[in-house]
Amino acid sequence: MMIEALPRIHIGPCHQLEAEVDEFTHAIVAINGRLPASVTTALPAGTVLHVDVEDAHDAMIIEHFAVASEHIRGALQAAEDARVAVVCAQGVSRSAPLALGYMMQYCVMDK
């Protein structure tokens, strides 16, 4: 199941993006290795960002925050109906930090 982290930004497992790819205009896929063909062929070129990072406790995912945040920001600014999926293998350890990186950089949070 994809979870709406913010309006128009969803996080979840890669297999869920594959099942719901028609619901999204952009994606960030944080998996080590090749991107699933079902994602790369379903979304237009330039709308999928591959973050090649291992699912390991010592993986430096913070190194990918800037490029992932810019991808999300660009997608949301490009169209009012843009929807971004941020996914990893299980939808927990890599997708959530990338979405949080965007929130920390671009969202004003009230107390």
Short mmCIF file of N, CA, C and O in Angstrom, two decimals:
data_model
loop_
_atom_site.label_atom_id
_atom_site.label_comp_id
_atom_site.label_asym_id
_atom_site.label_seq_id
_atom_site.Cartn_x
_atom_site.Cartn_y
_atom_site.Cartn_z
N MET A 1 0.84 -1.18 0.00
CA MET A 1 0.00 0.00 0.00
C MET A 1 0.89 1.25 0.00
O MET A 1 1.85 1.33 0.73
N MET A 2 0.56 2.20 -0.86
CA MET A 2 1.26 3.47 -0.89
C MET A 2 0.65 4.38 0.18
O MET A 2 -0.57 4.42 0.35
N ILE A 3 1.51 5.09 0.88
CA ILE A 3 1.08 5.98 1.95
C ILE A 3 1.33 7.42 1.51
O ILE A 3 2.41 7.75 1.03
N GLU A 4 0.33 8.27 1.68
CA GLU A 4 0.49 9.68 1.33
C GLU A 4 1.26 10.38 2.45
O GLU A 4 0.74 10.62 3.53
N ALA A 5 2.53 10.69 2.17
CA ALA A 5 3.38 11.37 3.15
C ALA A 5 3.03 12.85 3.23
O ALA A 5 3.03 13.45 4.30
N LEU A 6 2.76 13.43 2.08
CA LEU A 6 2.31 14.81 1.93
C LEU A 6 1.35 14.79 0.74
O LEU A 6 1.39 13.87 -0.07
N PRO A 7 0.55 15.83 0.59
CA PRO A 7 -0.29 15.85 -0.61
C PRO A 7 0.58 15.70 -1.87
O PRO A 7 1.59 16.39 -2.03
N ARG A 8 0.22 14.74 -2.70
CA ARG A 8 0.87 14.45 -3.97
C ARG A 8 2.22 13.74 -3.85
O ARG A 8 2.88 13.51 -4.84
N ILE A 9 2.62 13.39 -2.64
CA ILE A 9 3.87 12.63 -2.44
C ILE A 9 3.51 11.36 -1.66
O ILE A 9 2.99 11.44 -0.55
N HIS A 10 3.82 10.21 -2.25
CA HIS A 10 3.47 8.93 -1.66
C HIS A 10 4.72 8.09 -1.49
O HIS A 10 5.63 8.13 -2.31
N ILE A 11 4.76 7.31 -0.42
CA ILE A 11 5.87 6.39 -0.20
C ILE A 11 5.33 4.97 -0.11
O ILE A 11 4.17 4.76 0.28
N GLY A 12 6.18 4.02 -0.46
CA GLY A 12 5.76 2.63 -0.39
C GLY A 12 6.77 1.70 -1.03
O GLY A 12 7.85 2.12 -1.45
N PRO A 13 6.39 0.44 -1.16
CA PRO A 13 7.28 -0.55 -1.77
C PRO A 13 7.23 -0.48 -3.29
O PRO A 13 6.23 -0.08 -3.89
N CYS A 14 8.31 -0.88 -3.90
CA CYS A 14 8.44 -0.83 -5.35
C CYS A 14 7.34 -1.63 -6.05
O CYS A 14 6.80 -1.19 -7.06
N HIS A 15 7.00 -2.79 -5.52
CA HIS A 15 5.97 -3.60 -6.18
C HIS A 15 4.63 -2.89 -6.22
O HIS A 15 3.83 -3.09 -7.13
N GLN A 16 4.37 -2.02 -5.26
CA GLN A 16 3.11 -1.27 -5.26
C GLN A 16 3.11 -0.20 -6.35
O GLN A 16 2.10 0.05 -6.99
N LEU A 17 4.27 0.43 -6.55
CA LEU A 17 4.37 1.38 -7.66
C LEU A 17 4.12 0.67 -8.98
O LEU A 17 3.40 1.18 -9.84
N GLU A 18 4.68 -0.52 -9.13
CA GLU A 18 4.46 -1.28 -10.36
C GLU A 18 2.97 -1.54 -10.58
O GLU A 18 2.48 -1.47 -11.71
N ALA A 19 2.24 -1.82 -9.49
CA ALA A 19 0.81 -2.11 -9.59
C ALA A 19 -0.02 -0.85 -9.84
O ALA A 19 -1.08 -0.91 -10.46
N GLU A 20 0.47 0.30 -9.35
CA GLU A 20 -0.29 1.55 -9.43
C GLU A 20 0.38 2.61 -10.28
O GLU A 20 0.12 3.80 -10.14
N VAL A 21 1.27 2.21 -11.18
CA VAL A 21 2.09 3.16 -11.93
C VAL A 21 1.26 4.20 -12.67
O VAL A 21 1.69 5.35 -12.82
N ASP A 22 0.05 3.87 -13.08
CA ASP A 22 -0.80 4.83 -13.79
C ASP A 22 -1.27 5.97 -12.90
O ASP A 22 -1.78 6.98 -13.41
N GLU A 23 -1.13 5.82 -11.60
CA GLU A 23 -1.57 6.84 -10.64
C GLU A 23 -0.53 7.94 -10.44
O GLU A 23 -0.82 8.95 -9.80
N PHE A 24 0.69 7.75 -10.96
CA PHE A 24 1.78 8.67 -10.68
C PHE A 24 2.37 9.25 -11.95
O PHE A 24 2.39 8.61 -13.00
N THR A 25 2.86 10.48 -11.83
CA THR A 25 3.51 11.15 -12.96
C THR A 25 5.02 11.08 -12.85
O THR A 25 5.72 11.22 -13.85
N HIS A 26 5.53 10.90 -11.64
CA HIS A 26 6.97 10.86 -11.38
C HIS A 26 7.25 9.82 -10.30
O HIS A 26 6.37 9.49 -9.50
N ALA A 27 8.50 9.37 -10.27
CA ALA A 27 8.88 8.40 -9.25
C ALA A 27 10.35 8.54 -8.89
O ALA A 27 11.18 8.95 -9.71
N ILE A 28 10.63 8.21 -7.64
CA ILE A 28 11.99 8.01 -7.17
C ILE A 28 12.04 6.57 -6.72
O ILE A 28 11.24 6.15 -5.87
N VAL A 29 12.94 5.81 -7.31
CA VAL A 29 13.06 4.39 -7.00
C VAL A 29 14.42 4.17 -6.35
O VAL A 29 15.46 4.28 -7.00
N ALA A 30 14.41 3.90 -5.05
CA ALA A 30 15.64 3.72 -4.27
C ALA A 30 15.90 2.24 -4.07
O ALA A 30 15.51 1.66 -3.06
N ILE A 31 16.50 1.64 -5.07
CA ILE A 31 16.86 0.23 -4.98
C ILE A 31 18.27 0.06 -5.51
O ILE A 31 18.73 0.81 -6.35
N ASN A 32 18.94 -0.94 -4.98
CA ASN A 32 20.27 -1.27 -5.43
C ASN A 32 20.16 -2.13 -6.68
O ASN A 32 19.48 -3.13 -6.69
N GLY A 33 20.75 -1.68 -7.77
CA GLY A 33 20.69 -2.45 -8.99
C GLY A 33 19.74 -1.86 -10.01
O GLY A 33 19.43 -0.68 -9.97
N ARG A 34 19.30 -2.70 -10.91
CA ARG A 34 18.46 -2.26 -12.04
C ARG A 34 17.06 -1.85 -11.62
O ARG A 34 16.47 -2.42 -10.72
N LEU A 35 16.55 -0.89 -12.37
CA LEU A 35 15.16 -0.48 -12.19
C LEU A 35 14.23 -1.50 -12.84
O LEU A 35 14.57 -2.05 -13.89
N PRO A 36 13.08 -1.74 -12.26
CA PRO A 36 12.11 -2.63 -12.90
C PRO A 36 11.66 -2.05 -14.24
O PRO A 36 11.33 -0.87 -14.35
N ALA A 37 11.63 -2.87 -15.27
CA ALA A 37 11.21 -2.43 -16.60
C ALA A 37 9.78 -1.92 -16.59
O ALA A 37 9.44 -1.01 -17.34
N SER A 38 8.95 -2.47 -15.72
CA SER A 38 7.56 -2.04 -15.67
C SER A 38 7.43 -0.57 -15.26
O SER A 38 6.48 0.10 -15.62
N VAL A 39 8.41 -0.07 -14.52
CA VAL A 39 8.39 1.34 -14.11
C VAL A 39 9.01 2.21 -15.21
O VAL A 39 8.44 3.24 -15.58
N THR A 40 10.15 1.80 -15.72
CA THR A 40 10.84 2.64 -16.71
C THR A 40 10.08 2.75 -18.02
O THR A 40 10.20 3.75 -18.71
N THR A 41 9.29 1.76 -18.36
CA THR A 41 8.53 1.83 -19.61
C THR A 41 7.17 2.51 -19.42
O THR A 41 6.61 3.03 -20.38
N ALA A 42 6.65 2.52 -18.21
CA ALA A 42 5.33 3.09 -17.97
C ALA A 42 5.36 4.61 -17.76
O ALA A 42 4.39 5.29 -18.07
N LEU A 43 6.47 5.12 -17.24
CA LEU A 43 6.58 6.55 -17.00
C LEU A 43 7.49 7.18 -18.05
O LEU A 43 8.47 6.57 -18.46
N PRO A 44 7.20 8.42 -18.45
CA PRO A 44 8.01 9.07 -19.49
C PRO A 44 9.47 9.27 -19.05
O PRO A 44 9.77 9.39 -17.86
N ALA A 45 10.35 9.32 -20.02
CA ALA A 45 11.77 9.56 -19.76
C ALA A 45 11.93 10.86 -18.98
O ALA A 45 11.22 11.84 -19.23
N GLY A 46 12.80 10.85 -18.02
CA GLY A 46 13.06 12.03 -17.20
C GLY A 46 12.17 12.16 -15.98
O GLY A 46 12.37 13.06 -15.18
N THR A 47 11.20 11.28 -15.84
CA THR A 47 10.29 11.38 -14.69
C THR A 47 10.63 10.38 -13.59
O THR A 47 10.04 10.41 -12.53
N VAL A 48 11.58 9.48 -13.87
CA VAL A 48 11.98 8.48 -12.88
C VAL A 48 13.42 8.74 -12.47
O VAL A 48 14.32 8.81 -13.31
N LEU A 49 13.63 8.90 -11.18
CA LEU A 49 14.97 9.05 -10.62
C LEU A 49 15.36 7.75 -9.94
O LEU A 49 14.64 7.27 -9.06
N HIS A 50 16.47 7.17 -10.35
CA HIS A 50 16.98 5.95 -9.72
C HIS A 50 18.02 6.35 -8.69
O HIS A 50 19.05 6.94 -9.02
N VAL A 51 17.76 6.03 -7.44
CA VAL A 51 18.71 6.24 -6.36
C VAL A 51 19.29 4.86 -6.04
O VAL A 51 18.63 4.04 -5.41
N ASP A 52 20.49 4.62 -6.52
CA ASP A 52 21.13 3.31 -6.36
C ASP A 52 21.84 3.27 -5.01
O ASP A 52 22.98 3.70 -4.87
N VAL A 53 21.12 2.80 -4.00
CA VAL A 53 21.64 2.75 -2.64
C VAL A 53 21.22 1.44 -2.00
O VAL A 53 20.09 0.98 -2.18
N GLU A 54 22.15 0.85 -1.27
CA GLU A 54 21.86 -0.43 -0.61
C GLU A 54 20.93 -0.24 0.58
O GLU A 54 20.91 0.81 1.20
N ASP A 55 20.21 -1.29 0.90
CA ASP A 55 19.37 -1.32 2.09
C ASP A 55 20.23 -1.86 3.23
O ASP A 55 20.17 -3.03 3.58
N ALA A 56 21.05 -0.97 3.78
CA ALA A 56 21.98 -1.35 4.85
C ALA A 56 22.01 -0.24 5.89
O ALA A 56 21.84 0.94 5.56
N HIS A 57 22.23 -0.62 7.13
CA HIS A 57 22.20 0.37 8.21
C HIS A 57 23.27 1.45 8.05
O HIS A 57 23.13 2.55 8.56
N ASP A 58 24.34 1.16 7.34
CA ASP A 58 25.40 2.14 7.17
C ASP A 58 25.38 2.82 5.80
O ASP A 58 26.31 3.55 5.44
N ALA A 59 24.33 2.62 5.04
CA ALA A 59 24.21 3.29 3.74
C ALA A 59 24.05 4.79 3.96
O ALA A 59 23.30 5.22 4.83
N MET A 60 24.74 5.57 3.18
CA MET A 60 24.72 7.02 3.32
C MET A 60 23.62 7.63 2.45
O MET A 60 23.88 8.33 1.48
N ILE A 61 22.39 7.39 2.85
CA ILE A 61 21.25 7.87 2.06
C ILE A 61 21.18 9.39 2.04
O ILE A 61 20.68 9.98 1.09
N ILE A 62 21.73 10.02 3.05
CA ILE A 62 21.72 11.48 3.11
C ILE A 62 22.41 12.09 1.90
O ILE A 62 22.09 13.20 1.47
N GLU A 63 23.34 11.36 1.31
CA GLU A 63 24.04 11.85 0.11
C GLU A 63 23.09 12.03 -1.07
O GLU A 63 23.43 12.72 -2.03
N HIS A 64 21.93 11.43 -1.01
CA HIS A 64 20.97 11.48 -2.10
C HIS A 64 19.82 12.46 -1.84
O HIS A 64 18.95 12.62 -2.69
N PHE A 65 19.80 13.10 -0.67
CA PHE A 65 18.70 14.00 -0.33
C PHE A 65 18.54 15.14 -1.32
O PHE A 65 17.43 15.45 -1.74
N ALA A 66 19.62 15.79 -1.71
CA ALA A 66 19.53 16.97 -2.57
C ALA A 66 18.92 16.64 -3.93
O ALA A 66 17.98 17.30 -4.37
N VAL A 67 19.44 15.61 -4.58
CA VAL A 67 18.92 15.27 -5.92
C VAL A 67 17.49 14.75 -5.84
O VAL A 67 16.66 15.07 -6.69
N ALA A 68 17.17 13.98 -4.81
CA ALA A 68 15.81 13.48 -4.65
C ALA A 68 14.84 14.63 -4.36
O ALA A 68 13.74 14.68 -4.92
N SER A 69 15.26 15.55 -3.50
CA SER A 69 14.41 16.69 -3.16
C SER A 69 14.14 17.55 -4.39
O SER A 69 13.01 18.02 -4.59
N GLU A 70 15.15 17.76 -5.20
CA GLU A 70 14.97 18.55 -6.43
C GLU A 70 14.05 17.84 -7.42
O GLU A 70 13.28 18.48 -8.12
N HIS A 71 14.14 16.52 -7.47
CA HIS A 71 13.25 15.75 -8.36
C HIS A 71 11.80 15.92 -7.93
O HIS A 71 10.92 16.17 -8.76
N ILE A 72 11.55 15.81 -6.64
CA ILE A 72 10.20 15.98 -6.11
C ILE A 72 9.72 17.41 -6.37
O ILE A 72 8.62 17.64 -6.88
N ARG A 73 10.54 18.36 -6.02
CA ARG A 73 10.16 19.78 -6.18
C ARG A 73 9.86 20.10 -7.65
O ARG A 73 8.87 20.76 -7.96
N GLY A 74 10.73 19.65 -8.53
CA GLY A 74 10.51 19.90 -9.95
C GLY A 74 9.22 19.30 -10.45
O GLY A 74 8.49 19.92 -11.24
N ALA A 75 8.92 18.09 -10.00
CA ALA A 75 7.68 17.43 -10.42
C ALA A 75 6.46 18.20 -9.94
O ALA A 75 5.52 18.44 -10.71
N LEU A 76 6.47 18.61 -8.69
CA LEU A 76 5.31 19.30 -8.12
C LEU A 76 5.12 20.68 -8.73
O LEU A 76 3.99 21.15 -8.85
N GLN A 77 6.21 21.32 -9.12
CA GLN A 77 6.10 22.64 -9.74
C GLN A 77 5.71 22.55 -11.22
O GLN A 77 5.14 23.49 -11.76
N ALA A 78 6.00 21.43 -11.84
CA ALA A 78 5.74 21.28 -13.27
C ALA A 78 4.26 21.20 -13.60
O ALA A 78 3.82 21.67 -14.65
N ALA A 79 3.49 20.60 -12.71
CA ALA A 79 2.06 20.43 -12.99
C ALA A 79 1.27 20.31 -11.69
O ALA A 79 1.73 19.66 -10.74
N GLU A 80 0.11 20.93 -11.67
CA GLU A 80 -0.73 20.87 -10.48
C GLU A 80 -1.24 19.47 -10.18
O GLU A 80 -1.57 19.15 -9.04
N ASP A 81 -1.32 18.63 -11.21
CA ASP A 81 -1.81 17.28 -11.00
C ASP A 81 -0.69 16.25 -10.85
O ASP A 81 -0.94 15.05 -10.85
N ALA A 82 0.55 16.72 -10.71
CA ALA A 82 1.68 15.80 -10.54
C ALA A 82 1.54 15.02 -9.24
O ALA A 82 1.10 15.55 -8.22
N ARG A 83 1.91 13.74 -9.31
CA ARG A 83 1.93 12.87 -8.13
C ARG A 83 3.23 12.09 -8.17
O ARG A 83 3.57 11.49 -9.18
N VAL A 84 3.96 12.13 -7.06
CA VAL A 84 5.28 11.52 -6.99
C VAL A 84 5.25 10.31 -6.06
O VAL A 84 4.80 10.41 -4.92
N ALA A 85 5.76 9.20 -6.56
CA ALA A 85 5.92 8.00 -5.73
C ALA A 85 7.39 7.89 -5.36
O ALA A 85 8.27 8.01 -6.21
N VAL A 86 7.66 7.72 -4.08
CA VAL A 86 9.02 7.50 -3.59
C VAL A 86 9.03 6.09 -3.02
O VAL A 86 8.37 5.82 -2.01
N VAL A 87 9.74 5.19 -3.69
CA VAL A 87 9.66 3.78 -3.32
C VAL A 87 11.04 3.16 -3.13
O VAL A 87 12.04 3.66 -3.63
N CYS A 88 11.04 2.07 -2.37
CA CYS A 88 12.20 1.21 -2.23
C CYS A 88 11.67 -0.23 -2.16
O CYS A 88 10.49 -0.46 -2.38
N ALA A 89 12.53 -1.17 -1.86
CA ALA A 89 12.11 -2.57 -1.91
C ALA A 89 10.90 -2.86 -1.02
O ALA A 89 9.91 -3.44 -1.46
N GLN A 90 10.95 -2.44 0.23
CA GLN A 90 9.85 -2.70 1.16
C GLN A 90 9.03 -1.47 1.50
O GLN A 90 8.03 -1.56 2.21
N GLY A 91 9.48 -0.30 1.06
CA GLY A 91 8.72 0.92 1.32
C GLY A 91 8.95 1.53 2.67
O GLY A 91 8.11 2.27 3.17
N VAL A 92 10.11 1.26 3.28
CA VAL A 92 10.35 1.73 4.64
C VAL A 92 11.69 2.45 4.78
O VAL A 92 11.74 3.64 5.03
N SER A 93 12.78 1.73 4.64
CA SER A 93 14.08 2.24 5.06
C SER A 93 14.76 3.20 4.11
O SER A 93 15.67 3.92 4.52
N ARG A 94 14.37 3.27 2.87
CA ARG A 94 14.98 4.22 1.94
C ARG A 94 13.97 5.24 1.42
O ARG A 94 14.31 6.40 1.23
N SER A 95 12.75 4.83 1.19
CA SER A 95 11.75 5.77 0.66
C SER A 95 11.38 6.85 1.69
O SER A 95 11.31 8.03 1.34
N ALA A 96 11.15 6.46 2.91
CA ALA A 96 10.76 7.43 3.94
C ALA A 96 11.84 8.50 4.17
O ALA A 96 11.52 9.69 4.20
N PRO A 97 13.11 8.12 4.33
CA PRO A 97 14.12 9.17 4.51
C PRO A 97 14.23 10.12 3.32
O PRO A 97 14.46 11.32 3.51
N LEU A 98 14.05 9.63 2.10
CA LEU A 98 14.12 10.52 0.94
C LEU A 98 12.97 11.51 0.94
O LEU A 98 13.14 12.69 0.65
N ALA A 99 11.78 11.04 1.30
CA ALA A 99 10.63 11.95 1.40
C ALA A 99 10.83 12.94 2.54
O ALA A 99 10.52 14.13 2.41
N LEU A 100 11.38 12.49 3.65
CA LEU A 100 11.66 13.39 4.78
C LEU A 100 12.71 14.42 4.41
O LEU A 100 12.65 15.57 4.87
N GLY A 101 13.69 14.03 3.60
CA GLY A 101 14.70 14.99 3.15
C GLY A 101 14.05 16.14 2.40
O GLY A 101 14.40 17.31 2.58
N TYR A 102 13.07 15.82 1.54
CA TYR A 102 12.32 16.86 0.83
C TYR A 102 11.57 17.74 1.83
O TYR A 102 11.59 18.97 1.73
N MET A 103 10.90 17.13 2.78
CA MET A 103 10.13 17.89 3.76
C MET A 103 11.02 18.83 4.57
O MET A 103 10.66 19.98 4.81
N MET A 104 12.20 18.34 4.96
CA MET A 104 13.12 19.18 5.75
C MET A 104 13.61 20.37 4.93
O MET A 104 13.80 21.46 5.48
N GLN A 105 13.80 20.19 3.65
CA GLN A 105 14.33 21.27 2.83
C GLN A 105 13.26 22.25 2.36
O GLN A 105 13.52 23.44 2.29
N TYR A 106 12.07 21.77 2.03
CA TYR A 106 11.10 22.62 1.36
C TYR A 106 9.80 22.88 2.10
O TYR A 106 9.03 23.73 1.66
N CYS A 107 9.54 22.19 3.17
CA CYS A 107 8.25 22.36 3.84
C CYS A 107 8.43 23.15 5.15
O CYS A 107 9.34 22.86 5.92
N VAL A 108 7.53 24.07 5.38
CA VAL A 108 7.50 24.80 6.63
C VAL A 108 6.54 24.06 7.53
O VAL A 108 5.35 23.91 7.21
N MET A 109 7.03 23.57 8.62
CA MET A 109 6.19 22.81 9.54
C MET A 109 5.86 23.67 10.77
O MET A 109 6.75 24.26 11.38
N ASP A 110 4.59 23.74 11.07
CA ASP A 110 4.17 24.44 12.29
C ASP A 110 4.40 23.55 13.48
O ASP A 110 4.42 22.33 13.37
N LYS A 111 4.54 24.18 14.63
CA LYS A 111 4.76 23.41 15.86
C LYS A 111 3.51 22.69 16.26
O LYS A 111 2.43 22.98 16.01
#
